[in-house]
Amino acid sequence: MNNSLLEQGNFTLPGEAGYEDLTLELAERWGADAIRDSDGTVLSDRIITAGFDIYSTLCLIRADNEWAKANQDKLQQNYLMSYPVVANSDTVRIDLLNGYFREQFKVNVNDNPQTWWQVFDRTSGQEIPADQWEFDPNTGMVTITRVEKWHKYTVNFLAYRIWEAISMYNHITNNWGDREHLMPVDPIYPQTQEFMLGFLEKWLADHPRTEIVRFTSMFYNFAWFWGDSPNLRYIYSDWGAYDNTVSPYALREFSKTRGYTLTSEDFVNGGAYCSSHQVPSARYLAWLDFTNDFVVTFGRQCIDLVHRAGKEAYMFYDDHWVGTEPYGDRFKDFSFDGMIKCVFNGFEARLCAGVQGVKTRELRLHPYLFPTGLKGEPTFKTGGDPTRDARNFWVNIRRGLLRESVDRIGLGGYLHLVRDYPDFVDYIEELVGEFRTLREICQNDKPYTAPFKVVVLTAWGKLRSWICNGHFIHGLELNELIESLSGLPVDVEFMNFDDILEKGIPAEVKVIINSGRAATSWGGGEHWKNDKVIAAITGWVAQGGGFIGVGEPSACEHKGQYFQLSHLLGVDRANARSLSKEKFVYPKPDGQHFIMADVEGELDFGEDVGNIFVLGDNTRVLADKAGSPRVAVHSFYQGRSVYFSGFKFTLPNTRLLHRAIFWAAGVDHDFDYWTCSNVFTECAYYPQSKKLVVINNIDKPETTKVFDAHKQGIEVSVAPLGIEIIQL
Amino acid sequence: MNNSLLEQGNFTLPGEAGYEDLTLELAERWGADAIRDSDGTVLSDRIITAGFDIYSTLCLIRADNEWAKANQDKLQQNYLMSYPVVANSDTVRIDLLNGYFREQFKVNVNDNPQTWWQVFDRTSGQEIPADQWEFDPNTGMVTITRVEKWHKYTVNFLAYRIWEAISMYNHITNNWGDREHLMPVDPIYPQTQEFMLGFLEKWLADHPRTEIVRFTSMFYNFAWFWGDSPNLRYIYSDWGAYDNTVSPYALREFSKTRGYTLTSEDFVNGGAYCSSHQVPSARYLAWLDFTNDFVVTFGRQCIDLVHRAGKEAYMFYDDHWVGTEPYGDRFKDFSFDGMIKCVFNGFEARLCAGVQGVKTRELRLHPYLFPTGLKGEPTFKTGGDPTRDARNFWVNIRRGLLRESVDRIGLGGYLHLVRDYPDFVDYIEELVGEFRTLREICQNDKPYTAPFKVVVLTAWGKLRSWICNGHFIHGLELNELIESLSGLPVDVEFMNFDDILEKGIPAEVKVIINSGRAATSWGGGEHWKNDKVIAAITGWVAQGGGFIGVGEPSACEHKGQYFQLSHLLGVDRANARSLSKEKFVYPKPDGQHFIMADVEGELDFGEDVGNIFVLGDNTRVLADKAGSPRVAVHSFYQGRSVYFSGFKFTLPNTRLLHRAIFWAAGVDHDFDYWTCSNVFTECAYYPQSKKLVVINNIDKPETTKVFDAHKQGIEVSVAPLGIEIIQL
């Protein structure tokens, strides 16, 4: 295989001033056609003029700290909830920032607290009237009077962020010492917009050699609240949350356009904030929509300037991505030229590949060239093994790329760190070659795919297609499941409950998957109380649809039921209400079923759900543990359902899911086309080029039969983590 | 020790006609002073006249099947919910008894269904108006018209019970073949009362040799709904539930006295019925009170007849005990002479010992002389080992008796079964001797007990003192915990939330324990939303009280918190709302703490609760698993709290609980008085007789130091499961 790998192009190299020889040597070695800078590095003239496309990163909201310092009333804000304080008399004093990282936050003393803040008795749930509390800007304390002794009190208050979170993270991780703290400014104000557009115009003029402006990203970072204690450095972090978009100005604008007013508690939500794991309320979704409208509108003005300067604009799909919503209807209106996503996994590759409205999609691979990984684990330092990491990430990403490719890949960070890792340099050379070869095959060709669609049903739907809440959350059933799905030969669509009610279930859909725990956005939570949802899905299954439920599908304590679709699934989960109920005794599972055909040994679903019981004779349990079904199937009129007690991304489980999808769809007889007999291998057949690509997903040599369009087996051997391309 | 065991008295033997020699031989051998019959056995004249007190069992509600057959409109009833049926058109037909055991239930066709039943759309939650459904008494079907397609429908209907549950169980277990099925009649009707009193008078006259009428018990059995399928024989069983007390007559009487009307749904509760594990509603508690009032009033009339006949009346604290409420305020009004409780465990011994208003308390030991145990496991048949069972039960019961003794013990069942088990006969002889010896020491003496009270706080409070829901429910934290408590040298009181609000926390209380999962009566459920409860407990702890929380103490999702007393406990449990929150990093537990002093190796709390996080520096984690605290301590002003992630009755855990109680009470310095150094042994010191009793709770010889009133250690060796009595 290696001999045929393509050697040039589609690769972005992070350059580094001071290491010009290394930069140019690796650009040659890895076949780069573009060189970028990173947060903390710059490119020198020698690099810029070496004949490569130049990507320059630009984060407008932290780009000019002088302006930020001079306009501190324009810094970005968010609501914080003070830590609860229990009253031990009729007066309570709360130090608002107690527990929070005071280098990140500063209480907003410019906007009237009595107008914009709220104080709550969290024991009774009552809001405290504004005349019962007072804020002292000198001490940062709120004093609440006439309180109930031994009740718990909190203050929702506005804080400016005085250190931009990503540069704060980089600063602290890399010990940048007394380098100035960058502050994030808020583009919601006309003055900030005027400044930013002026800054951008000048910047564009100052960077004549830059072909591509890589925006990092637009304006609002995902929520990341830091703590004061070294034992609680990160208090709250949510990749999809809009906490950082709030300001009195924006809230007033919202009221004007929507006709109603949001309160601090709409964001603080009892201290849970509006994390992506919770079912978004209609009010919160309206705020997302309002913010997205603003970000696209002003973002477009920035991108227009870039285009007028003869450059292209790419967006980095992380960091300050909040408000851009690449899967929203307005995203195309930005007129971005490219999208760059940093990825570890297959689902993230699909997330990037599936974005509409850009012509170039690029993956920023991991490991980032940085001493430590995202969780502080060593990478390019003692104890790290960046080559192993790169291989592990790539093998999963490649699964996704086989189904839907992207245009480019790249790296980021501090290039000089690779000098001590020659095997990493070798491996990246191989990896980039493999990518180029795959890309050439995939371009303008769609591999064989099952002739029906699979819907993943969540409270978020399309807006959070191919992602839950940032990078892989291990143990979150839906995240595990979409990682498996990312490499399966099925078309996947993400829908929410409104979609089902408003548009119905599209005719090409044969399977709906609902995966998650009760009260989460992934499961659907309160949406399952809607009888119209139940009737729509029930009727659709009765007419031949397939339903796959994972963990606590359709779970919501309501009207005496827990799994609201128990009549489809044939199982439900016991809870406090059913402690006096006995469980139906089902026959011992014998594993003899189409979907279990490739299962060997005990299933590994991670921390799956117990206390499942079957409703009666019509439920067939295919696997169980301690008397609780783990895999069960059930028919309902013309339709079929499958229950999994959990899910974990493993190759055998991926096969189990693949089979479950085909069985639920009622097309198990068509399963064999273009599948591998060996679950550690996967294949994709590209009909235009008549090329069959077979990948080995484990670090051992494997042999497999690939069943073709006539279900005839073709024997293929693949090297450890290798790839075979066969011309048919 | 054996030599000093007392040989005679305080023991009730089950006699059996046809086995007179065996009966009299064992009466002699085991030192019986009383002989009883059992369900399925009778006593012959030779036994009756042999000079023993005679206990005769009497279950009035199934005593005369002829009367029952002639008065089938007076049979006992209950509400059932039909199994849900999903509509596949605009009409649904429901076979009401489908899934239920038709030999147990018969639909009530005498009372107007449209008045007494309810039909629900369980998908929307709406009740279906009476004019939209019709019951056909010939088919037992309800037809519902104008329904929503694909919604789920159920009918709450009244069913007569045509086979009394306990005799049904005995009948089926013992293959009684075509012996007539006994039917339970309802004493709520004046005609039934008249019949019963007449029957009882005649019965008393017909049983001149009977000294003690053992009522089994009063009128209403605990709920036990059987299923049609051999795979779901028992659908619903709840030892404490009042389902079987319902009838239109009683419901009308209730309305008259209470001024409001209960509906079928008050009992059916969406199909969960009102199981004891759920927090009882005010309406349900009113029903308990109404029923209890009736049962005591009419029960007293029966007992008066017994007394007039010169006999005594004992109550069996099982089977038809519902409505008697031995821990209720009215129980003394029955004027029962004795109470008999069948027991496996220490907590049940305490349950019996603690009943007020009777002069004799008797334990009916297990195993029952029956081929199988309560769960169908072999006892007196191949595969069974009744001696092992008897020893295992006794060792736990003995712990309870050391704290609070009873007057008598006894056995029940078919005596002839012991013939093949000579070691059982030997062991019972030893056991009875041990009981007599202990009883003599305990009588009129109270062993050394900590000088403060411990409150167990549940939604039931005193009414369910020393019991959860019948025999030991393994895995239910509170049941595990009260089994440990039953043998500890502390005074225990059970309180509910109203007690705390109405009476306050008594001055002698130093520790409150709350143990259970969210949404259960044991944990407290919605009561934790009451800010007055929170303030009362918080204030009490602040002033020096101790709080011990187990599992999910004070758990209830409310106003952004989960553990409502997290400010006392210093921990909370993460849930869907906190998935984006980071956990505070606590120091690695080193086990150096007073309450951990006797812990060796990994804690075994059974299936305990994970995802616990600590609130901050002030919480000290003493043990953890996978990053989730299992034991944590926290101070709040003058008070202390202890958190356990679960509880399982083991001897080391019993010691852990003992220490936790003393530490939470702030009297850890007083722990040593009359405790054993060896956790497998326990002791009780009786000050009047100056006797020290030391028991060995495991089947190995053990040596322990017992610390006396001067904390001086006395070395004692005890045989496996043995007992040592030391005169000081």
CSV table of N, CA and C in Angstrom, one decimal, chain B residues 289-342:
chain,number,residue,atom,x,y,z
B,289,ASP,N,-56.3,5.7,58.2
B,289,ASP,CA,-56.8,6.0,59.5
B,289,ASP,C,-58.3,5.6,59.6
B,290,PHE,N,-59.0,5.8,58.5
B,290,PHE,CA,-60.4,5.4,58.5
B,290,PHE,C,-60.5,3.9,58.7
B,291,THR,N,-59.7,3.1,57.9
B,291,THR,CA,-59.8,1.7,58.0
B,291,THR,C,-59.3,1.2,59.4
B,292,ASN,N,-58.3,1.8,59.9
B,292,ASN,CA,-57.8,1.4,61.2
B,292,ASN,C,-58.9,1.6,62.3
B,293,ASP,N,-59.6,2.7,62.1
B,293,ASP,CA,-60.6,3.0,63.1
B,293,ASP,C,-61.7,1.9,63.0
B,294,PHE,N,-62.1,1.5,61.8
B,294,PHE,CA,-63.1,0.5,61.7
B,294,PHE,C,-62.5,-0.9,62.2
B,295,VAL,N,-61.3,-1.2,61.9
B,295,VAL,CA,-60.8,-2.5,62.3
B,295,VAL,C,-60.6,-2.6,63.8
B,296,VAL,N,-60.2,-1.6,64.4
B,296,VAL,CA,-60.1,-1.6,65.9
B,296,VAL,C,-61.4,-1.7,66.5
B,297,THR,N,-62.4,-0.9,66.0
B,297,THR,CA,-63.7,-0.9,66.6
B,297,THR,C,-64.4,-2.2,66.5
B,298,PHE,N,-64.4,-2.8,65.3
B,298,PHE,CA,-65.1,-4.1,65.2
B,298,PHE,C,-64.2,-5.2,65.8
B,299,GLY,N,-62.9,-5.1,65.7
B,299,GLY,CA,-62.0,-6.1,66.2
B,299,GLY,C,-62.2,-6.1,67.7
B,300,ARG,N,-62.4,-5.0,68.4
B,300,ARG,CA,-62.6,-5.0,69.8
B,300,ARG,C,-63.9,-5.8,70.2
B,301,GLN,N,-64.9,-5.7,69.4
B,301,GLN,CA,-66.1,-6.5,69.7
B,301,GLN,C,-65.8,-8.0,69.7
B,302,CYS,N,-64.9,-8.4,68.7
B,302,CYS,CA,-64.6,-9.8,68.7
B,302,CYS,C,-63.8,-10.2,69.9
B,303,ILE,N,-62.8,-9.4,70.3
B,303,ILE,CA,-62.0,-9.7,71.4
B,303,ILE,C,-62.7,-9.7,72.7
B,304,ASP,N,-63.7,-8.8,72.8
B,304,ASP,CA,-64.6,-8.8,74.0
B,304,ASP,C,-65.3,-10.2,74.1
B,305,LEU,N,-65.7,-10.7,73.0
B,305,LEU,CA,-66.3,-12.0,73.1
B,305,LEU,C,-65.3,-13.1,73.6
B,306,VAL,N,-64.1,-13.0,73.1
B,306,VAL,CA,-63.1,-14.0,73.6
B,306,VAL,C,-62.9,-13.8,75.1
B,307,HIS,N,-62.8,-12.6,75.5
B,307,HIS,CA,-62.5,-12.4,76.9
B,307,HIS,C,-63.7,-12.9,77.8
B,308,ARG,N,-64.9,-12.6,77.3
B,308,ARG,CA,-66.1,-13.0,78.0
B,308,ARG,C,-66.2,-14.6,78.1
B,309,ALA,N,-65.5,-15.2,77.1
B,309,ALA,CA,-65.5,-16.7,77.1
B,309,ALA,C,-64.3,-17.2,78.0
B,310,GLY,N,-63.7,-16.3,78.7
B,310,GLY,CA,-62.6,-16.7,79.6
B,310,GLY,C,-61.3,-17.0,78.9
B,311,LYS,N,-61.2,-16.6,77.7
B,311,LYS,CA,-59.9,-16.9,76.9
B,311,LYS,C,-59.1,-15.6,76.6
B,312,GLU,N,-58.0,-15.9,76.2
B,312,GLU,CA,-57.1,-14.7,75.8
B,312,GLU,C,-57.1,-14.6,74.2
B,313,ALA,N,-56.8,-13.4,73.8
B,313,ALA,CA,-56.8,-13.1,72.3
B,313,ALA,C,-55.4,-12.6,72.0
B,314,TYR,N,-54.8,-13.4,71.1
B,314,TYR,CA,-53.5,-13.0,70.5
B,314,TYR,C,-53.6,-12.6,69.1
B,315,MET,N,-52.8,-11.7,68.6
B,315,MET,CA,-52.8,-11.3,67.2
B,315,MET,C,-51.6,-11.8,66.5
B,316,PHE,N,-51.8,-12.4,65.3
B,316,PHE,CA,-50.6,-12.7,64.5
B,316,PHE,C,-50.3,-11.5,63.6
B,317,TYR,N,-49.0,-11.0,63.8
B,317,TYR,CA,-48.6,-9.7,63.2
B,317,TYR,C,-48.2,-10.0,61.7
B,318,ASP,N,-49.0,-10.6,60.9
B,318,ASP,CA,-48.7,-10.9,59.5
B,318,ASP,C,-50.0,-11.2,58.8
B,319,ASP,N,-50.0,-11.7,57.6
B,319,ASP,CA,-51.2,-12.1,56.9
B,319,ASP,C,-52.2,-11.0,56.9
B,320,HIS,N,-53.3,-11.2,57.7
B,320,HIS,CA,-54.4,-10.2,57.7
B,320,HIS,C,-54.2,-9.1,58.8
B,321,TRP,N,-53.0,-8.7,58.9
B,321,TRP,CA,-52.7,-7.6,59.9
B,321,TRP,C,-53.1,-6.2,59.4
B,322,VAL,N,-53.4,-6.1,58.1
B,322,VAL,CA,-53.6,-4.7,57.6
B,322,VAL,C,-54.8,-4.1,58.3
B,323,GLY,N,-54.7,-2.9,58.7
B,323,GLY,CA,-55.7,-2.2,59.4
B,323,GLY,C,-55.6,-2.2,60.9
B,324,THR,N,-54.7,-3.1,61.4
B,324,THR,CA,-54.5,-3.2,62.9
B,324,THR,C,-53.5,-2.2,63.4
B,325,GLU,N,-52.5,-1.9,62.6
B,325,GLU,CA,-51.4,-0.9,63.0
B,325,GLU,C,-51.0,-1.0,64.4
B,326,PRO,N,-50.2,-2.0,64.8
B,326,PRO,CA,-49.7,-2.2,66.1
B,326,PRO,C,-48.9,-1.0,66.6
B,327,TYR,N,-48.4,-0.1,65.7
B,327,TYR,CA,-47.7,1.0,66.2
B,327,TYR,C,-48.5,2.3,66.1
B,328,GLY,N,-49.8,2.1,65.9
B,328,GLY,CA,-50.7,3.3,65.8
B,328,GLY,C,-51.3,3.5,67.2
B,329,ASP,N,-51.9,4.7,67.4
B,329,ASP,CA,-52.4,5.1,68.7
B,329,ASP,C,-53.5,4.3,69.2
B,330,ARG,N,-54.3,3.7,68.3
B,330,ARG,CA,-55.5,3.0,68.7
B,330,ARG,C,-55.3,1.5,69.0
B,331,PHE,N,-54.1,1.0,68.8
B,331,PHE,CA,-53.9,-0.4,68.9
B,331,PHE,C,-54.3,-1.0,70.3
B,332,LYS,N,-53.9,-0.2,71.3
B,332,LYS,CA,-54.3,-0.6,72.7
B,332,LYS,C,-55.8,-0.9,72.9
B,333,ASP,N,-56.6,-0.2,72.0
B,333,ASP,CA,-58.0,-0.3,72.2
B,333,ASP,C,-58.6,-1.6,71.8
B,334,PHE,N,-57.8,-2.4,71.0
B,334,PHE,CA,-58.2,-3.8,70.7
B,334,PHE,C,-58.4,-4.6,72.0
B,335,SER,N,-57.5,-4.3,73.0
B,335,SER,CA,-57.4,-5.1,74.2
B,335,SER,C,-56.9,-6.5,73.9
B,336,PHE,N,-56.0,-6.6,72.9
B,336,PHE,CA,-55.4,-7.9,72.7
B,336,PHE,C,-54.5,-8.3,73.9
B,337,ASP,N,-54.4,-9.6,74.2
B,337,ASP,CA,-53.5,-10.0,75.3
B,337,ASP,C,-52.1,-10.3,74.8
B,338,GLY,N,-52.0,-10.7,73.6
B,338,GLY,CA,-50.7,-11.1,73.1
B,338,GLY,C,-50.5,-10.7,71.6
B,339,MET,N,-49.2,-10.7,71.2
B,339,MET,CA,-48.9,-10.4,69.9
B,339,MET,C,-47.9,-11.4,69.4
B,340,ILE,N,-48.1,-12.0,68.3
B,340,ILE,CA,-47.2,-13.0,67.8
B,340,ILE,C,-46.6,-12.6,66.4
B,341,LYS,N,-45.3,-12.5,66.3
B,341,LYS,CA,-44.7,-12.1,65.0
B,341,LYS,C,-43.9,-13.2,64.5
B,342,CYS,N,-44.0,-13.5,63.2
B,342,CYS,CA,-43.1,-14.4,62.6
B,342,CYS,C,-41.9,-13.7,62.1
